XYZ file of N, CA and C in Angstrom:
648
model
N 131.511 124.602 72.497
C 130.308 125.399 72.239
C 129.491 125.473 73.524
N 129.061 126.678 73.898
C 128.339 126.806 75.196
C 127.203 125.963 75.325
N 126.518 125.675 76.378
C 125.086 124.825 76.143
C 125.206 123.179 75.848
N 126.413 122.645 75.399
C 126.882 121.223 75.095
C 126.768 120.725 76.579
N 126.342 119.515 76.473
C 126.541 118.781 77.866
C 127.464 117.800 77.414
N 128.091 117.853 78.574
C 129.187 116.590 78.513
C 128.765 115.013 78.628
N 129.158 114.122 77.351
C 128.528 112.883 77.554
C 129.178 112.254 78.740
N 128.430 110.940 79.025
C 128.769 110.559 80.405
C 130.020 109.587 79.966
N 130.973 109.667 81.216
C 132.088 108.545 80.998
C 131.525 107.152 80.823
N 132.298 106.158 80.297
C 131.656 104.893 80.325
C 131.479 104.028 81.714
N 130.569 103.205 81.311
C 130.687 101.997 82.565
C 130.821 100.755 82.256
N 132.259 100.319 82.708
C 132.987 99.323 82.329
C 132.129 98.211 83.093
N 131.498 96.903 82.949
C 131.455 95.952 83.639
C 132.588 94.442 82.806
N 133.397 94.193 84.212
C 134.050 93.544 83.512
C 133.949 91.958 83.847
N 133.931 91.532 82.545
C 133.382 90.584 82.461
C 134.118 89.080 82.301
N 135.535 89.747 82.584
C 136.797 88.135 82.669
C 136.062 86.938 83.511
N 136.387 86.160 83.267
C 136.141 84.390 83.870
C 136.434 84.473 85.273
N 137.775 85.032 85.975
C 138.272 84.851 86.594
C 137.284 85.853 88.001
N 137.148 87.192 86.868
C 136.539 88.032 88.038
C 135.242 87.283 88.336
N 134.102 86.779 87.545
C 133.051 86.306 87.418
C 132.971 84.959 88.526
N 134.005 84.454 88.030
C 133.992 83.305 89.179
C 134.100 84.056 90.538
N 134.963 84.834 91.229
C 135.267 84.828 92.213
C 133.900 85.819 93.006
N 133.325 86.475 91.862
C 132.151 87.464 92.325
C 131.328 86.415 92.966
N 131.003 85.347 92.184
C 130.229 84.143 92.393
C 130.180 83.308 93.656
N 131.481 83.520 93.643
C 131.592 82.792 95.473
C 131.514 83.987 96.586
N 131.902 85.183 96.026
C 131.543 85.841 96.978
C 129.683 86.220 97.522
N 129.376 86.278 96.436
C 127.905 86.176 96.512
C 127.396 85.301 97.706
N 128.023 84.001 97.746
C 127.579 83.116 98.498
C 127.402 83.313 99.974
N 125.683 83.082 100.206
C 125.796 83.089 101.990
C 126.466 82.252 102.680
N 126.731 81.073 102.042
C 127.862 80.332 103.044
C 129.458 80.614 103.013
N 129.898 81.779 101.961
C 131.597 82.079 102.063
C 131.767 82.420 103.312
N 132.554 82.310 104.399
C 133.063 82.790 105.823
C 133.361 83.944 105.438
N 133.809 84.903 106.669
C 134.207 85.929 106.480
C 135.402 85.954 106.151
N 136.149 84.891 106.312
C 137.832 84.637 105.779
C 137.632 84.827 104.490
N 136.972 83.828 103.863
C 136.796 83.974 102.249
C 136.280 85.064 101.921
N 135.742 85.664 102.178
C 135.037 86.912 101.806
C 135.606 88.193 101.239
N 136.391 88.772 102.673
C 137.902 89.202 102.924
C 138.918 88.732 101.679
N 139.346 87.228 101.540
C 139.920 86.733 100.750
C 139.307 87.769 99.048
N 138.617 86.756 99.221
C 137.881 86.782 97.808
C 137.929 88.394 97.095
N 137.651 89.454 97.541
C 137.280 90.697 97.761
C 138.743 91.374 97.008
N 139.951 90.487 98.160
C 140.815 91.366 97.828
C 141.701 90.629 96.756
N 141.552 89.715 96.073
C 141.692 89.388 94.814
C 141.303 90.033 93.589
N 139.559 90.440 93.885
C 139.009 91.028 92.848
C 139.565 91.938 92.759
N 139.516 92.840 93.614
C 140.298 94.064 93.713
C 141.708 94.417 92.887
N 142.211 93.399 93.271
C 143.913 93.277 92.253
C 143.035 93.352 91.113
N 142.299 92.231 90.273
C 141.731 92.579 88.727
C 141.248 93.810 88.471
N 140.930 94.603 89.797
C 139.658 95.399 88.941
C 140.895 96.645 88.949
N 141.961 96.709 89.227
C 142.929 97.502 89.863
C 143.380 97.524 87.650
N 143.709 96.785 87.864
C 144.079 96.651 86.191
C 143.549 97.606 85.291
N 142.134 97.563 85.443
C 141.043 98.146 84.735
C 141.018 99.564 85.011
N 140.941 99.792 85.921
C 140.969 101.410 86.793
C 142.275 102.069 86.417
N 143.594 101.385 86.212
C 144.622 102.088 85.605
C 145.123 102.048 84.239
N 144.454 101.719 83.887
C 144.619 101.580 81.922
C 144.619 102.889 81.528
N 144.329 103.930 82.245
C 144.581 105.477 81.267
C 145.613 106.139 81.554
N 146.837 105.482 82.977
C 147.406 106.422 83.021
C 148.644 106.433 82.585
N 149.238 107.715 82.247
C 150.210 108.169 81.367
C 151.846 107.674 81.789
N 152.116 107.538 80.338
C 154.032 106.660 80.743
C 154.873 107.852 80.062
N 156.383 107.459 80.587
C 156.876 108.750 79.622
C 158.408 107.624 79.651
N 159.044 107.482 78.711
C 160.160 107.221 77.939
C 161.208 107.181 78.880
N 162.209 106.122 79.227
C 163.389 106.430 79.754
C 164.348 105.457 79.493
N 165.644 105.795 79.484
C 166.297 104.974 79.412
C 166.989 104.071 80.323
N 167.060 102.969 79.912
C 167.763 101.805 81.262
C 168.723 101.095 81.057
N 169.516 100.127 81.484
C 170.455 99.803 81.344
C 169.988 97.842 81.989
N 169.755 97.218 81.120
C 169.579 95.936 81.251
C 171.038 94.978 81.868
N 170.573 93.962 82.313
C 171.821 93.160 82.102
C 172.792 92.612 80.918
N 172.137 93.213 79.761
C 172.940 92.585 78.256
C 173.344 94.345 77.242
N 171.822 95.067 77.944
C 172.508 96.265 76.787
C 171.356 97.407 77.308
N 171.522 98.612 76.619
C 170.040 99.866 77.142
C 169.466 99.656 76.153
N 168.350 99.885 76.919
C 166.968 100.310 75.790
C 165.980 100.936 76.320
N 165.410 101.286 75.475
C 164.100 102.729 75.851
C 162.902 101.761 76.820
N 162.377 101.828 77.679
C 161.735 101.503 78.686
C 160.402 102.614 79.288
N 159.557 102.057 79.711
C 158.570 103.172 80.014
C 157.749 102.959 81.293
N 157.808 104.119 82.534
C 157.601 104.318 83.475
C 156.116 105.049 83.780
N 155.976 105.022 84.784
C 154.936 105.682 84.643
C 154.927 107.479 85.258
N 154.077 108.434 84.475
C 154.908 109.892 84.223
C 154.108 110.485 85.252
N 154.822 111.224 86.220
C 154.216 112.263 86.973
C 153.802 111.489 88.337
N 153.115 112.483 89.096
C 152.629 112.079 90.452
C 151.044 111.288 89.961
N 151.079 109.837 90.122
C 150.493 109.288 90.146
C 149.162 108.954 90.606
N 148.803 108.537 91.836
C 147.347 107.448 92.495
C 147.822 108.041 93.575
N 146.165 108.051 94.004
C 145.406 108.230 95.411
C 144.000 107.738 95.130
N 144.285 105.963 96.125
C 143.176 105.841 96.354
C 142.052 106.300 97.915
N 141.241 106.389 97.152
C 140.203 107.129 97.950
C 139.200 105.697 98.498
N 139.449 105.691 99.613
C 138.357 104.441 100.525
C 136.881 105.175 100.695
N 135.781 104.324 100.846
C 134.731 105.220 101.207
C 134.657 104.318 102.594
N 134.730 104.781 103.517
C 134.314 104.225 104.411
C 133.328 103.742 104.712
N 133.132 102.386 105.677
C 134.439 101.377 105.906
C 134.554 100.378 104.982
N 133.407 100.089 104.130
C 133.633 99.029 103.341
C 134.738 98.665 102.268
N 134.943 100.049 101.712
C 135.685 100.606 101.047
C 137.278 99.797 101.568
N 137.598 100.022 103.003
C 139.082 99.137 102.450
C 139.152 97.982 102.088
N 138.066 96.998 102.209
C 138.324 95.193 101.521
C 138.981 95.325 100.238
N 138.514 96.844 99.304
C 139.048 96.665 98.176
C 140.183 97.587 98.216
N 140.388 98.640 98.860
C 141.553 99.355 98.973
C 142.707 98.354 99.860
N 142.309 97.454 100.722
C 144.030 96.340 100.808
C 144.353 95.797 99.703
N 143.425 94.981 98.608
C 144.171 94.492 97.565
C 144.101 95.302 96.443
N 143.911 96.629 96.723
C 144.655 97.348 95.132
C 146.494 97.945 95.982
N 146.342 97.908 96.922
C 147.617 98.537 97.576
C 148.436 97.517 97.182
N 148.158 96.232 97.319
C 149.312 94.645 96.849
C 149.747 95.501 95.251
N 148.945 96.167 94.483
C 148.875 96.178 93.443
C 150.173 97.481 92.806
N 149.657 98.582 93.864
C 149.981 99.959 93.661
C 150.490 100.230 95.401
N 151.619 99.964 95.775
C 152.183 100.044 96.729
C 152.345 101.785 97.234
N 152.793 102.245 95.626
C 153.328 103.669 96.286
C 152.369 105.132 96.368
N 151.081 104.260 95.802
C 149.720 105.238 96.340
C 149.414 105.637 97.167
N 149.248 107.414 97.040
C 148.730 108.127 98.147
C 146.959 107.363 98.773
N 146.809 107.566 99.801
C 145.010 107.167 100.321
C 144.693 107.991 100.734
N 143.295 107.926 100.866
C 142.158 109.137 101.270
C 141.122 108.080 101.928
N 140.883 109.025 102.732
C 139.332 108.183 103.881
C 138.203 108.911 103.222
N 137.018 108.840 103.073
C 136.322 109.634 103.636
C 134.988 108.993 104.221
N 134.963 109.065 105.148
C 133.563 108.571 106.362
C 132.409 108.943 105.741
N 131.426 108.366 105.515
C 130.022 108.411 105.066
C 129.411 106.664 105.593
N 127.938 107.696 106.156
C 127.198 106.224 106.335
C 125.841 106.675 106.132
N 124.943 105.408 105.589
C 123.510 105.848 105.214
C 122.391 106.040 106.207
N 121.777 107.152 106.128
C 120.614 107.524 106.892
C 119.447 106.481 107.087
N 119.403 105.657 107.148
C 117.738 104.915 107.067
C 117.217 105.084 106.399
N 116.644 106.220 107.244
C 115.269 106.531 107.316
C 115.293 107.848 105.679
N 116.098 108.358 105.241
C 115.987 108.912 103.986
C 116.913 108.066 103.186
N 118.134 107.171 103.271
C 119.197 107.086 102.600
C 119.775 107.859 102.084
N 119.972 109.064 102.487
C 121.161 110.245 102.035
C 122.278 109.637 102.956
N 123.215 109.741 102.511
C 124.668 109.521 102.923
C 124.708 110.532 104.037
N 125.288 110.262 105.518
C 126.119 111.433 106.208
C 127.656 111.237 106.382
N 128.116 112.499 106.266
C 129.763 112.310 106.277
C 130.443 112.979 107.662
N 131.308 111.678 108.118
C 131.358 112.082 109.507
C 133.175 112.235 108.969
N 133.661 112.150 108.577
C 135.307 111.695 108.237
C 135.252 111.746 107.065
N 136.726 113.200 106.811
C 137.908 113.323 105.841
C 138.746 113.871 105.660
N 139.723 112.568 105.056
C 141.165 112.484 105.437
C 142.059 112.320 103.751
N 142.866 113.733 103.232
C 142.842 113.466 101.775
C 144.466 114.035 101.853
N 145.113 113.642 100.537
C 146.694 113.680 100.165
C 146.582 115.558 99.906
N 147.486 116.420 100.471
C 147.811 117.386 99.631
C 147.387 117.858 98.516
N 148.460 117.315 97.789
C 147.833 117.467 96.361
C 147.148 116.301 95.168
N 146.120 116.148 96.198
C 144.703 115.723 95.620
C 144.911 115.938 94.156
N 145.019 117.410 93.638
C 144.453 117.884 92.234
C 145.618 117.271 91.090
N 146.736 117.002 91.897
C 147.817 116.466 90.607
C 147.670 114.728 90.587
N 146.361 114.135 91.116
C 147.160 112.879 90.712
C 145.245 112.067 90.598
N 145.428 111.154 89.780
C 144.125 110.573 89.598
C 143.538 110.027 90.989
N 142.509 109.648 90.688
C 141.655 109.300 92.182
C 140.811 108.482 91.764
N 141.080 106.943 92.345
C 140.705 105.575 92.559
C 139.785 105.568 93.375
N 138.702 106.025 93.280
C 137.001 105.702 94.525
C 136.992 104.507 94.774
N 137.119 103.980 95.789
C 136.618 102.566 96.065
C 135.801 102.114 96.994
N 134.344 101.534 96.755
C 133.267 101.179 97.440
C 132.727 99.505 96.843
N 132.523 98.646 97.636
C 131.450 97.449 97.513
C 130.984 97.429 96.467
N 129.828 98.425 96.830
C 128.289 98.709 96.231
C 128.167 100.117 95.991
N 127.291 100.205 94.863
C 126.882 101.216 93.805
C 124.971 100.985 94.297
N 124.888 101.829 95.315
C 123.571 101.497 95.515
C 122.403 102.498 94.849
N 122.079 103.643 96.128
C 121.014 104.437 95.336
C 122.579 105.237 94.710
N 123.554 105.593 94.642
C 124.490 106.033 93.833
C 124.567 107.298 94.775
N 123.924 107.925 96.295
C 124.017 109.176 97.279
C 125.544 108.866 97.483
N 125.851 108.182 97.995
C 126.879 108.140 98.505
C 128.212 108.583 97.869
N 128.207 107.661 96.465
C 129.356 107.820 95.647
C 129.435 109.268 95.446
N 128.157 109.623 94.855
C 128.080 111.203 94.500
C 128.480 112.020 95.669
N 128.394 112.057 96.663
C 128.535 112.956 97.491
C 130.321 112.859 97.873
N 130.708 111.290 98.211
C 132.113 111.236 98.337
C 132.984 111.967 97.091
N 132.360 111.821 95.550
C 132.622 112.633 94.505
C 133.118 114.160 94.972
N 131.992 114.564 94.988
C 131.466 115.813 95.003
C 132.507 116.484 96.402
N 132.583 115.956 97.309
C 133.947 116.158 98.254
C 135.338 116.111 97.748
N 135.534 115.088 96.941
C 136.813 115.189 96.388
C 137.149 116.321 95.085
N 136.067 116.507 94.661
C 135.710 117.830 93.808
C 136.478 118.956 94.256
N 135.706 119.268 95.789
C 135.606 120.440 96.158
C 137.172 120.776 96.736
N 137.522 119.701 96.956
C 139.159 119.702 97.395
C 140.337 119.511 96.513
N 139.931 119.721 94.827
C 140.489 119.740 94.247
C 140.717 118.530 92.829
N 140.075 117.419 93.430
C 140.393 116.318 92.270
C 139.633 116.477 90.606
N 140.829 116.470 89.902
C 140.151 116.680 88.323
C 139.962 115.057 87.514
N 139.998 114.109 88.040
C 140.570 113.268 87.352
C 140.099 112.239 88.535
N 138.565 110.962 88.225
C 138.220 110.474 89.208
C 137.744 109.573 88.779
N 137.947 108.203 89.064
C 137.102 107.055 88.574
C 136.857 106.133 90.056
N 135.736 105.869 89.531
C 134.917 105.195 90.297
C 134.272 103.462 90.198
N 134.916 102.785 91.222
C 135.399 101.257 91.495
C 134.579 100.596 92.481
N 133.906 99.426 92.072
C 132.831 98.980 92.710
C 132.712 97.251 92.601
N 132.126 96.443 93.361
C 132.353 95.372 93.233
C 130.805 94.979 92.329
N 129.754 95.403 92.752
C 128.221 95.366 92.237
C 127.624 97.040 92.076
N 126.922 96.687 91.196
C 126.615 98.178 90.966
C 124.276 97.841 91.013
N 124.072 98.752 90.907
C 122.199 98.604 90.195
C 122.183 99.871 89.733
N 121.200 99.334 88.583
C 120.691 100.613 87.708
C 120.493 102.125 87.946
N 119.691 101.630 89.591
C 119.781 103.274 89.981
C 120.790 103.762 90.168
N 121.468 103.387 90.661
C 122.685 103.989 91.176
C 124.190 104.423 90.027
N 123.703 103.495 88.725
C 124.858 103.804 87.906
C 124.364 105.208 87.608
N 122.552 105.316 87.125
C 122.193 106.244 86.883
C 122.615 107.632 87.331
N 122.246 107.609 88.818
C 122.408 108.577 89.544
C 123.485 109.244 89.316
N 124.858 108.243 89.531
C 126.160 108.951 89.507
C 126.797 109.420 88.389
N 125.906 108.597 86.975
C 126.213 109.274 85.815
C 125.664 110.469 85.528
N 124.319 111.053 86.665
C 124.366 112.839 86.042
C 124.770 112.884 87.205
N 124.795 112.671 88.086
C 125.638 113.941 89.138
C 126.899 113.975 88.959
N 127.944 113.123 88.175
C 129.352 113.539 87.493
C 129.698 112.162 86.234
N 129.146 113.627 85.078
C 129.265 112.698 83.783
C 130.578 112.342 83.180
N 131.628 112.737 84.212
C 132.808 112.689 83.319
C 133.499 111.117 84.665
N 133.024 110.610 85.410
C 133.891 109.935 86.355
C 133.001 108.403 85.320
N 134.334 108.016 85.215
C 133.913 106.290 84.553
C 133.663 105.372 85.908
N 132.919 104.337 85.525
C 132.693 103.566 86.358
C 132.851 102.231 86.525
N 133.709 101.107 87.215
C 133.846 100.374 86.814
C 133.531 99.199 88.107
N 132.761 98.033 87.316
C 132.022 97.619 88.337
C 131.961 95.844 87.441
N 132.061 94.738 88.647
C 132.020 94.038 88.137
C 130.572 92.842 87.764
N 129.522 93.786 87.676
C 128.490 93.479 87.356
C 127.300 94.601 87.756
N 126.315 94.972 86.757
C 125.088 95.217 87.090
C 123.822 94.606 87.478
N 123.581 94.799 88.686
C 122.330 93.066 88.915
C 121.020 93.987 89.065
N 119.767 93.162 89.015
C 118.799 93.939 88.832
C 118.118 94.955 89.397
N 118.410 95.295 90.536
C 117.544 96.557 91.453
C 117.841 96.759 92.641
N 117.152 97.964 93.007
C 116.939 98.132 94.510
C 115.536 97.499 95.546
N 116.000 96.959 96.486
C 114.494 96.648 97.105
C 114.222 97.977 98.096
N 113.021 97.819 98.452
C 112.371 99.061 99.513
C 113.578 99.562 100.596
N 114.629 98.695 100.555
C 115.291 99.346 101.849
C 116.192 100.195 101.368
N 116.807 99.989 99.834
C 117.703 100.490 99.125
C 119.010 99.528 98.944
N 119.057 98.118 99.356
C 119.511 97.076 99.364
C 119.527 96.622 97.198
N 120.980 96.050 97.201
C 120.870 95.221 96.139
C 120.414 94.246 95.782
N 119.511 94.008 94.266
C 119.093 92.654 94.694
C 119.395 91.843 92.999
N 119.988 90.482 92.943
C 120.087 89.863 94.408
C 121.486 89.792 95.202
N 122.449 90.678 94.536
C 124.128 91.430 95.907
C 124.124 90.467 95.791
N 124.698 90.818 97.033
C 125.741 90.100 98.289
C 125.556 90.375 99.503
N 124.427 90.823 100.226
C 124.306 91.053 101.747
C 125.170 92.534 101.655
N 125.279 92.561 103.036
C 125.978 93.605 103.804
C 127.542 93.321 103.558
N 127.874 94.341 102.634
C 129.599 93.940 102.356
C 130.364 94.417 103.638
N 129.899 95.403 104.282
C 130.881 95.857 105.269
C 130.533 94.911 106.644
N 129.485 94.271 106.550
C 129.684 92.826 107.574
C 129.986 92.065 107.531
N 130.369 91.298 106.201
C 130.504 90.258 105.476
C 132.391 90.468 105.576
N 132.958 92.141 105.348
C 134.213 92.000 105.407
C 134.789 91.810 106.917
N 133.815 92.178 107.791
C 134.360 92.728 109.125
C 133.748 91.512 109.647
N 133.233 91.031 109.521
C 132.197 89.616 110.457
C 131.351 90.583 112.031
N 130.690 91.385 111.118
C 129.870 92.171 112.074
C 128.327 91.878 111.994
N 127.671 90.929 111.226
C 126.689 90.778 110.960
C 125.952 90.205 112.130
């Protein structure tokens, strides 16, 4: 019916023991940047789980060591994960342990200061973008400019089919990205309480892309 708005996809926070613990140490100002790195790309394998639970299998037959039986693969041209640059690969190395034969996508964005609008200096995307789902992967879910705009690029180049992967998320920012694209789910392994004046999480984890790179 014309005039219907589309409800927003969900936002998964997931809430296993395992992820919880390891968020926990990552949090920590004393984890090294080894652990950090470490830690990061563990979660990543869990949250990798979560992010592919919708996609489609199709029937085949195999031939075991004792006898055949119907078996199920996964159908069609698959994954492309999408990094947001740079923070974005801590979690794009350990979903790759995960999903080896995934296409990747760059795309360069960094925040303005002085407005926090995202600028995009770099992008780098698979062909055919439009036949295969698209794994966003960023840190942080901050004022939510960024995600939206890296969105909104992969949009324009074709992607129908986009979820969006985060280690911490804040309110504003789930907000944000739930109207600027109500159909991309979001999955994040915690919502913590706010933004401070700089546009910083609080109370995060610091600077994830220093914390992965030991650039701080």
């Amino acid at each position: 019916m014309s005039g219907e708005q589309t409800p927003p996809a969900p936002v998964v926070v997931l809430d296993h023991p395992l992820v919880q613990h390891k968020l926990t140490r990552l949090r920590q100002a004393t984890t090294s940047t080894a652990g950090f790195r470490r830690l990061t790309r563990e979660i990543s394998l869990l949250m990798a789980y979560e992010a592919t639970r919708d996609l489609k299998l199709e029937a085949v037959e195999i031939e075991t060591p004792l006898e055949r039986m119907e078996g199920h693969l996964l159908s069609g041209k698959k994954l492309c994960l999408v990094s947001i640059l740079r923070a974005g690969n801590g979690i794009l190395d350990g979903m790759l342990d995960l999903l080896p034969a995934a296409r990747v996508g760059h795309i360069g964005l960094f925040r303005d200061h002085a407005t926090l609008e995202p600028v995009e200096y770099y992008m780098k995307l698979p062909d055919d973008i439009g036949e295969r789902v698209c794994i966003v992967v960023d840190p942080m879910l901050a004022t939510g400019h960024s995600a939206a705009a890296a969105i909104d690029r992969l949009k324009g180049a074709g992607a129908r089919h986009v979820v969006f992967v985060c280690l911490l998320a804040a309110p504003e920012g789930v907000a944000f990205l739930s109207r600027a694209h109500p159909d991309v789910k979001i999955i994040t392994c915690a919502i913590d309480r706010g933004l401070d004046d700089h546009g910083y999480i609080r109370p995060g984890l610091g600077d994830a892309g220093d914390r992965l790179f030991g650039t701080k």
